[in-house]
XYZ file of C-alpha atoms in Angstrom:
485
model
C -18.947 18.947 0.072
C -18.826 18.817 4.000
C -22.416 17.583 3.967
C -21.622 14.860 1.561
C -18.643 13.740 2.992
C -20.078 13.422 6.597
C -23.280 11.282 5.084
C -21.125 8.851 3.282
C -19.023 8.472 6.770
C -22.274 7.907 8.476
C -23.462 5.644 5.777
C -20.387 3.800 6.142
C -20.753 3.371 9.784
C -24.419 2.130 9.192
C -23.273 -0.594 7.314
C -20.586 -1.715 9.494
C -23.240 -1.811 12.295
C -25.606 -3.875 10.443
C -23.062 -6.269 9.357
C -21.430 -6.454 12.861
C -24.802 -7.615 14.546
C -25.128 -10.153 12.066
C -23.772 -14.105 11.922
C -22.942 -16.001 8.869
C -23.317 -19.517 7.877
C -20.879 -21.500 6.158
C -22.954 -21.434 2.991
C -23.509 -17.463 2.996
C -19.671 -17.053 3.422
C -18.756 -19.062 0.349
C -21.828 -16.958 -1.927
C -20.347 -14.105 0.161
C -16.637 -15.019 -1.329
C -17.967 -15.379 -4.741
C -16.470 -11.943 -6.452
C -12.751 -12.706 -4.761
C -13.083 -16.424 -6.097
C -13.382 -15.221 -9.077
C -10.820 -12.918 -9.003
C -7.792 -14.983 -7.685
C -8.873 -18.608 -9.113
C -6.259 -20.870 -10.175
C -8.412 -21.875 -13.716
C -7.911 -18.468 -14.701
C -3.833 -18.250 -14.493
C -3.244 -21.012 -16.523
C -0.867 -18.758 -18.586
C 0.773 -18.149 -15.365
C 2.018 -21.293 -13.671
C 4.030 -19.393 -10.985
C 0.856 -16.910 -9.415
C -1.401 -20.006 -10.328
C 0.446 -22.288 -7.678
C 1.005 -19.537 -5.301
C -2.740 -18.745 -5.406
C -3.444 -22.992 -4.915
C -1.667 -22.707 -1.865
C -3.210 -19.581 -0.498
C -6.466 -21.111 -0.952
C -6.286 -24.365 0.832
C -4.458 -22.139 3.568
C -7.495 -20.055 3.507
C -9.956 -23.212 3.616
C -8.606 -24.693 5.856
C -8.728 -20.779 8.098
C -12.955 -20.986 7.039
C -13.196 -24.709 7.831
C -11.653 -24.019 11.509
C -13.650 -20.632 11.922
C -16.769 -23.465 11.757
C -15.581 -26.106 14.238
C -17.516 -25.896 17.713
C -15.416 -24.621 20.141
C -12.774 -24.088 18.621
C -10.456 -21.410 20.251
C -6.918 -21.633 18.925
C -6.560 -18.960 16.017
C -3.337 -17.779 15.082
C -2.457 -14.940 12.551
C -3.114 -16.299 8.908
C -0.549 -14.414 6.862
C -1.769 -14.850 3.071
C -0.699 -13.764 -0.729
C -2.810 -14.191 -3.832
C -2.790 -12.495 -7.454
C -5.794 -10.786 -7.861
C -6.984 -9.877 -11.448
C -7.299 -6.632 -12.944
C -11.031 -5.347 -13.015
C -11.936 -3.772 -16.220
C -12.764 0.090 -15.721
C -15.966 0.058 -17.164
C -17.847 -2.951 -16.930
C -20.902 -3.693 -14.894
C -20.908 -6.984 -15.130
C -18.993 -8.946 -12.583
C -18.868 -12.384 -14.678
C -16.952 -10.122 -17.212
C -14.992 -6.956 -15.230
C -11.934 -8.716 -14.901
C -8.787 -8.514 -17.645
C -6.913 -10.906 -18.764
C -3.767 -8.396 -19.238
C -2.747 -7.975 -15.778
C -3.499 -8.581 -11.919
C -1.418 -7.710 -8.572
C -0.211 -9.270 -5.950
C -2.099 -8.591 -2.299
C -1.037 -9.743 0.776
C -2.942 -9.597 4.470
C -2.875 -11.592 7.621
C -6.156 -13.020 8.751
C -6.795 -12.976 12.442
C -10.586 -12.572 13.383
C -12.381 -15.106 14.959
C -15.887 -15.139 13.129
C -17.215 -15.748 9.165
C -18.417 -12.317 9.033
C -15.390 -10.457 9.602
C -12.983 -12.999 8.043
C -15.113 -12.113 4.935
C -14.651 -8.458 5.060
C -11.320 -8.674 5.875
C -10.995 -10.300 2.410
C -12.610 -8.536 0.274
C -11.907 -4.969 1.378
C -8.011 -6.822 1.730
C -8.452 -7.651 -2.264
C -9.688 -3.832 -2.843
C -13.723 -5.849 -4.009
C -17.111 -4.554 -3.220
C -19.438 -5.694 -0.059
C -22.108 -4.173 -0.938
C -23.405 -7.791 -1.918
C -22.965 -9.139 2.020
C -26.024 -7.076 2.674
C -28.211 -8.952 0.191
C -27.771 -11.941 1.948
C -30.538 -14.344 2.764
C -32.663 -12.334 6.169
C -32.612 -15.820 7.998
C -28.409 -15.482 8.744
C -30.130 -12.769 11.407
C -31.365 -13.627 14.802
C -35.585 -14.505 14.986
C -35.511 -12.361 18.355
C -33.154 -9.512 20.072
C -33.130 -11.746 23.041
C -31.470 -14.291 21.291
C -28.897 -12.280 19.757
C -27.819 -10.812 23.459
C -27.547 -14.366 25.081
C -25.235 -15.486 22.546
C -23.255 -12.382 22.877
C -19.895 -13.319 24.540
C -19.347 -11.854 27.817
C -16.939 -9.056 28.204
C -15.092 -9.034 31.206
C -13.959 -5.523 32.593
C -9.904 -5.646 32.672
C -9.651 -5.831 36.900
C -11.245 -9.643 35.945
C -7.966 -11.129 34.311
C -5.760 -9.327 36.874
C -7.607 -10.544 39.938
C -8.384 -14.618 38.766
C -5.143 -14.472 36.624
C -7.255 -16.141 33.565
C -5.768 -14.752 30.578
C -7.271 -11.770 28.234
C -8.426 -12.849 25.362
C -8.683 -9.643 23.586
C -4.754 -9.482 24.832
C -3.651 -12.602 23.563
C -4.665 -11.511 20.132
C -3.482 -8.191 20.024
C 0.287 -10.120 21.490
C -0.214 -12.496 18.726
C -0.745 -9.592 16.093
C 2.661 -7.814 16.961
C 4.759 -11.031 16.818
C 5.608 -12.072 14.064
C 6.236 -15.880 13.149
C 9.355 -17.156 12.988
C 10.554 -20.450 12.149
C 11.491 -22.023 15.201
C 7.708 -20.917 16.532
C 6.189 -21.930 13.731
C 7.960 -25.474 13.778
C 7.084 -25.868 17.562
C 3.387 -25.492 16.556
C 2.998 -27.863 13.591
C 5.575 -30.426 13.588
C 3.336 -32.839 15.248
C 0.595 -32.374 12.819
C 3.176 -32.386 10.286
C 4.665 -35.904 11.744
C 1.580 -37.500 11.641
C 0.136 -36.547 7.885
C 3.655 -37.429 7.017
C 3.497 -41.274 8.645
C 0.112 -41.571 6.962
C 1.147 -40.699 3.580
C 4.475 -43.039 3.798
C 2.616 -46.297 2.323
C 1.275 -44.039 -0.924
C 4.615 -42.585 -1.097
C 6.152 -46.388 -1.781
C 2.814 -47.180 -4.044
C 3.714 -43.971 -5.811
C 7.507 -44.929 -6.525
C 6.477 -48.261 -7.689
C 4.001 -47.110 -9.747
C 6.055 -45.066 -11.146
C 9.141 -47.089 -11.735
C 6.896 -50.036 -12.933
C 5.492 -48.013 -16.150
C 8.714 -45.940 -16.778
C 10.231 -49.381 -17.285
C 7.407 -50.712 -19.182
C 6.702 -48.264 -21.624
C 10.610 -47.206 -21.585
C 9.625 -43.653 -21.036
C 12.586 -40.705 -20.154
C 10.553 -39.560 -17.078
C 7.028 -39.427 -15.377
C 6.036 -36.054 -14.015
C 3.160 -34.018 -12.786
C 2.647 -30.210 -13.487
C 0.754 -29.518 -10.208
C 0.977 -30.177 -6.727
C -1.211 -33.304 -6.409
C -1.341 -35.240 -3.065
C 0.344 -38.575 -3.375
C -3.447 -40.090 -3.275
C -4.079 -38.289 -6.718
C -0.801 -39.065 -8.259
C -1.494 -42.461 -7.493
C -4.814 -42.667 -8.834
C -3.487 -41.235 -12.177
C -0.583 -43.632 -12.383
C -3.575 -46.962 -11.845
C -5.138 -45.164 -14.625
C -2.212 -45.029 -17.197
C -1.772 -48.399 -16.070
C -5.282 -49.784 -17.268
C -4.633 -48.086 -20.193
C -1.471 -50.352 -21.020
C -3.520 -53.408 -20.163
C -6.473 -53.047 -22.380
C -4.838 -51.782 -25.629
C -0.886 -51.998 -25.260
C -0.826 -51.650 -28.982
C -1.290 -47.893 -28.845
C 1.606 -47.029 -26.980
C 4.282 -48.085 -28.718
C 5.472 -44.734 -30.051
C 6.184 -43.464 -26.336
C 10.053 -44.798 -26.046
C 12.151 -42.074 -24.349
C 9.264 -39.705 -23.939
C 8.202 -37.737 -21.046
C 4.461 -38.385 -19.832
C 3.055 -34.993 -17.743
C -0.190 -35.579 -15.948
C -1.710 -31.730 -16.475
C -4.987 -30.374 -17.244
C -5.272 -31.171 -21.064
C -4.098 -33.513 -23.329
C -1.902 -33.380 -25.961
C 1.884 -32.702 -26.874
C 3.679 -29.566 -25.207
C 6.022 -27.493 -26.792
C 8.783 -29.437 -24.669
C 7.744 -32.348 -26.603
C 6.534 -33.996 -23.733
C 3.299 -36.251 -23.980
C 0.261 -34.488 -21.861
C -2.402 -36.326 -20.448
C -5.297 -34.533 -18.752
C -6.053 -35.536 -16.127
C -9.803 -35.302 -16.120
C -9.923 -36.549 -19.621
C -11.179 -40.812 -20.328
C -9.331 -43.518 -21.573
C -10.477 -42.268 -25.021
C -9.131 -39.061 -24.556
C -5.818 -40.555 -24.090
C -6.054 -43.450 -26.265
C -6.253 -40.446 -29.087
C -3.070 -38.763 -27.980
C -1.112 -41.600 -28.497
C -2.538 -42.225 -31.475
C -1.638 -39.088 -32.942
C 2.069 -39.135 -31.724
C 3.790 -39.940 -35.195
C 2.008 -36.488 -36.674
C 2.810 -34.753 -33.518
C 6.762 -36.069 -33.691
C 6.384 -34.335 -37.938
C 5.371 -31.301 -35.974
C 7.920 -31.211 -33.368
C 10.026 -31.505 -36.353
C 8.610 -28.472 -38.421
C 8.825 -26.392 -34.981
C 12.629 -27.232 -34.484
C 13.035 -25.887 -37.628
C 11.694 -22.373 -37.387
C 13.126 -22.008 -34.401
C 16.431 -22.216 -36.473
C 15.572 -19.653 -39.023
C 14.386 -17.136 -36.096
C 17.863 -18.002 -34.779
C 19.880 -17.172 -38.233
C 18.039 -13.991 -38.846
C 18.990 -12.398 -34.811
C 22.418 -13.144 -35.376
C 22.805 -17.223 -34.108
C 21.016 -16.592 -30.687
C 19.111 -19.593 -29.363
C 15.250 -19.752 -29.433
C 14.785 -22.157 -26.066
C 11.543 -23.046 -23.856
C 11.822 -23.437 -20.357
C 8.772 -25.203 -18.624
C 9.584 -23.809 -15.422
C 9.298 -20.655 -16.314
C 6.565 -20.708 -19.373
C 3.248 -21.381 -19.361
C 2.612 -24.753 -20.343
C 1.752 -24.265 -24.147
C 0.552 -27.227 -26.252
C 2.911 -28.046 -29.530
C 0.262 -26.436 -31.472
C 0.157 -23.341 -29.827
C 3.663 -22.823 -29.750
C 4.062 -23.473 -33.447
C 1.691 -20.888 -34.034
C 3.689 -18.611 -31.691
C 6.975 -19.083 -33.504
C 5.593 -18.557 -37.091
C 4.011 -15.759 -36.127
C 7.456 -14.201 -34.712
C 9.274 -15.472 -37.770
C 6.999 -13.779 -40.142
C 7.240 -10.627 -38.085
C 11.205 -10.461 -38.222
C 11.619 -12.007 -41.905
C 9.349 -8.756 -43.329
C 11.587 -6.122 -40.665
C 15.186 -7.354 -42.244
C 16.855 -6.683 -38.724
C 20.265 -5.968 -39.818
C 21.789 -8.844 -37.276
C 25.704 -10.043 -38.609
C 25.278 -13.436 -39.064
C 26.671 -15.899 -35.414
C 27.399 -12.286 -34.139
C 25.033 -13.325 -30.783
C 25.865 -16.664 -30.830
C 26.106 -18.585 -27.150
C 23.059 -16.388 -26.381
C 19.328 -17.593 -25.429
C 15.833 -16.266 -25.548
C 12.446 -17.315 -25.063
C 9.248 -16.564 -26.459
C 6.400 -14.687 -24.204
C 3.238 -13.684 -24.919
C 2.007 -12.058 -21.972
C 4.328 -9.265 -21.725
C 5.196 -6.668 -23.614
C 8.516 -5.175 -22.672
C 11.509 -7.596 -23.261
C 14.257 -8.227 -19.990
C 16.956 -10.270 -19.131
C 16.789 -13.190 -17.090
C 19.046 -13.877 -14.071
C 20.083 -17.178 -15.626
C 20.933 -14.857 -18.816
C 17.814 -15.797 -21.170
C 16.220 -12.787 -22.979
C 12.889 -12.769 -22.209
C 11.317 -11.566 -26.009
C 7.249 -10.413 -25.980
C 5.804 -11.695 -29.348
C 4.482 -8.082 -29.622
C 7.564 -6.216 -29.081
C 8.407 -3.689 -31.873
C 11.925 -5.489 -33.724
C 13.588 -1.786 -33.805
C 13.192 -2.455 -29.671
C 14.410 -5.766 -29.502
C 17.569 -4.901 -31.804
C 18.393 -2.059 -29.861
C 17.474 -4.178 -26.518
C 19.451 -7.266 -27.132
C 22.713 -4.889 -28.225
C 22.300 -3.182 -25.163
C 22.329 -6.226 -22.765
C 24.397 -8.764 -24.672
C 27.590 -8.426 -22.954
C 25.273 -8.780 -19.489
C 23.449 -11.553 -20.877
C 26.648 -13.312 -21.195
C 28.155 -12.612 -18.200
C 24.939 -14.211 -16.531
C 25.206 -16.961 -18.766
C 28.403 -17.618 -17.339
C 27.089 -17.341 -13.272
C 24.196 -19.447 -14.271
C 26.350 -22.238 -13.764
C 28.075 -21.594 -10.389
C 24.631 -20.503 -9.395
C 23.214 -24.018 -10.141
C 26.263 -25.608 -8.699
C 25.795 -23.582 -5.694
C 22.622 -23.920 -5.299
C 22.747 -28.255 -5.611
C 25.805 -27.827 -3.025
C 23.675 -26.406 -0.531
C 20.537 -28.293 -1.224
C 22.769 -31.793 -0.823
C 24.169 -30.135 2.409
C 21.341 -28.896 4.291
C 19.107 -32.454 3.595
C 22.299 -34.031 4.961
C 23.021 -31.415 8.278
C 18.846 -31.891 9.141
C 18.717 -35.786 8.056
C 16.044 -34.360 5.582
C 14.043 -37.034 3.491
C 13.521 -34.687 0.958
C 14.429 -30.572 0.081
C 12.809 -28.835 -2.702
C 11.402 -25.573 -3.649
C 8.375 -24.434 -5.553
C 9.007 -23.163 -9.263
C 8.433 -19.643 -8.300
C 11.401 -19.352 -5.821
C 14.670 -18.028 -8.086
C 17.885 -20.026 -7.320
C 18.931 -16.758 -5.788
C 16.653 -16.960 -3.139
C 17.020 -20.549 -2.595
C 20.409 -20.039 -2.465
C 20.052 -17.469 0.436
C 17.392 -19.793 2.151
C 19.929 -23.065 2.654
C 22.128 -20.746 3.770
C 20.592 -19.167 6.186
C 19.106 -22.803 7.503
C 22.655 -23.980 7.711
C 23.166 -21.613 10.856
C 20.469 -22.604 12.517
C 19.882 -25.821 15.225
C 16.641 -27.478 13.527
C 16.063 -30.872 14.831
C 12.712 -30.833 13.974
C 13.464 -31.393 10.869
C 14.752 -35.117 11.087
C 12.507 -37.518 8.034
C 11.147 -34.873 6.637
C 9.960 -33.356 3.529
C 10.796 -29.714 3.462
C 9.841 -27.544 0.499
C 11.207 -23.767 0.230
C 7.993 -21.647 -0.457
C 6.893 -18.036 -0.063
C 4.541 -18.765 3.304
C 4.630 -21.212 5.506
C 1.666 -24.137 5.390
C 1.771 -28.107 5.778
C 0.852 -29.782 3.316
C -1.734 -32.707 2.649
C 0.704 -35.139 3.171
C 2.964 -34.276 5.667
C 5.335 -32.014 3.760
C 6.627 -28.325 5.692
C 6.476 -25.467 3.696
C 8.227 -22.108 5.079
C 9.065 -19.082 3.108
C 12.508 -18.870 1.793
C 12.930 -15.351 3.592
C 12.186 -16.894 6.813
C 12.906 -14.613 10.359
């Protein structure tokens, strides 16, 4: 066993050895990457819009990290602090395009703060718990043609009495300083407000294009609301609005059945179950021309659906079937249909002995990707299709005196939480506060609070939205974590 272990330490040690006295292109690093893009891509959590937008953001974060590691002389690296969901590998599968499952995945978080490809790669993959085995496959021409090249671009390493006598500062020290501090607010605003300023003044003509756009078709087509379910730059959003706008133009006559709709740009077309009009946003004209087309069978549907959801309601005792977008995958009309018969069918054959309005004033909502039920903070149930109904009787007896009582601070919580949204834009002369769908009221709640304490003058114009990490955005807007230090 000895023998063993002390060959696969050496072995280890090999590898680490080879890798370290290699350099990597840009190109190798992305084919290097390939096993932990396919692990944490967006595409894949589209059942998941909360994880799917925190992984978006990691990513450009992480970009941007790779994009800077490439830039010439470029000296100025800071600690990278990122989160992504990572999905569950199968246990026994050998293929990679296939080893992952679509039941579960984990959240991972690391700080990135080396200063070459190679090692930023590593850090990733070993972060994420994935194989680099792969990294020493890679193309022979990433290594140096002669050993004498490889030691003159070796940096030099200066013996410590060198920074004390010339008073030039260690860079090995300034790392290691910059590792045991953690960010804070105030340092992080010092760093990137000006960067943050000036993507903010260049996005401030699309920003009015955007609002007119958007106020020109809502009044057109007389629609309830315009919206977007992903964080497009204002370029994009733009782009999609000229679109819709063409649309109108060429054959008006289609879109007459849209009065007091809701139109989401998203990645398919179609009708969700919020009965709001989806238009994909890589689909044609013709794509969209259909949709509207079809609205007077998909308004029958939304009919049909409205319906079940009132049996399922009579036959738990009066509780409310809702969906909440926020909170729910976005599921097309269809697919939500589907959903509810099959839960209907499941209860109607089990005879759940529910008095009849016994749980009225109570909510639920559907879920198919879990399969244990809870309770909300905002005092939904949250139901599993799957869940046995002996376990959701028992469940929803247990926790319906709870339920209500959150019911109940669900409104001073959303009062609260407006309050202090409407005070802190006001206290930092804030263009615009928001948050992210993933951050609860609760935190939020503590977040605004926490700001209103503080002296933030940096703040003055902006747009400031309450995240879990801190990164600027495309166009100018600050995101910080709502458990800021």
């Amino acid at each position: 066993t000895f023998y063993y272990f002390t060959r696969l330490c050496l072995e280890k040690i090999l590898l680490q050895c080879v890798l370290q006295s290699r350099t990597l292109s840009g190109a190798d690093a992305i084919n290097a990457l390939r096993p932990f893009y396919f692990a944490v891509h967006p595409d894949f959590f589209g059942q998941y819009p909360k994880e799917r937008e925190v992984n978006e953001n990691s990513l450009k974060r992480l970009n941007g990290y790779l994009e800077n590691l490439q830039k010439p002389g470029f000296r100025s690296f800071k600690p990278t602090q990122l989160t992504f969901y990572v999905r569950e590998r199968e246990p026994n599968s050998s293929n990679v395009q296939e080893s992952f499952s679509a039941s579960g995945f984990r959240a991972v978080s690391f700080t990135l703060h080396t200063r070459d490809l190679l090692s930023t790669v590593l850090d990733i993959l070993n972060s994420c718990s994935l194989s680099t085995e792969h990294i020493q496959s890679l193309n022979a021409s990433t290594q140096p043609h002669k050993e004498e090249k490889s030691t003159l671009n070796r940096p030099i390493k200066w013996d410590k009495t060198y920074y004390s006598f010339t008073g030039f500062k260690d860079p090995e020290e300034e790392l290691e300083q910059a590792q045991r501090v953690e960010t804070t607010l105030i340092s992080w605003l010092d760093d990137n407000e000006a960067s943050a300023v000036k993507k903010l003044k260049k996005s401030l003509p699309l920003r009015k294009e955007l609002e007119r756009l958007k106020f020109e078709l809502s009044h057109q087509l007389q629609l309830s609301d315009i919206r977007w379910q992903r964080s497009w730059g204002i370029a994009h959003r733009c782009s999609q609005l000229h679109s819709l706008g063409r649309l109108v133009q060429q054959r008006p006559e289609v879109l007459k059945n849209v009065k007091g709709r809701t139109v989401v740009f998203t990645d398919r077309s179609g009708m969700s179950a919020a009965g709001h009009i989806m238009l994909g946003t890589m689909d044609v004209h013709h794509h969209w021309t259909k949709i509207f087309e079809r609205l007077p069978n998909y308004y029958k549907l939304q009919k049909r659906l409205l319906l079940l959801e009132d049996r399922i309601s009579q036959l738990l005792g009066g509780i409310q079937v809702i969906y909440i977008e926020e909170l729910q995958p976005l599921l097309t009309l269809e697919e939500y249909y589907e959903t509810l018969d099959s839960f209907y069918n499941k209860l109607r054959d089990s005879r759940l002995p529910f008095h009849p309005r016994s749980l009225r004033g109570l909510q639920m909502i559907l879920e198919s990707d879990r399969y244990a039920p809870s309770l909300h903070e905002f005092g939904h149930f949250m139901i599993p299709t799957v869940c046995d109904p002996a376990t959701l009787q028992w469940f929803i007896f247990a926790k319906a005196q709870e339920a209500r009582e959150n019911l109940k601070r669900k409104e001073e919580m959303m009062v609260a939480e407006k309050e202090l949204i409407d005070a802190s834009t006001e206290r930092f002369s804030l263009d615009r506060l928001y948050k992210e769908p993933s951050v609860s009221s609760a935190q939020m709640i503590e977040c605004c609070k926490r700001l209103l304490e503080e002296s933030l003058p940096y703040l003055q114009g902006m747009h400031l939205c309450i995240s879990h990490f801190y990164s600027v955005l495309q166009d100018g807007d600050l995101c910080i974590p709502w458990n800021w230090k």
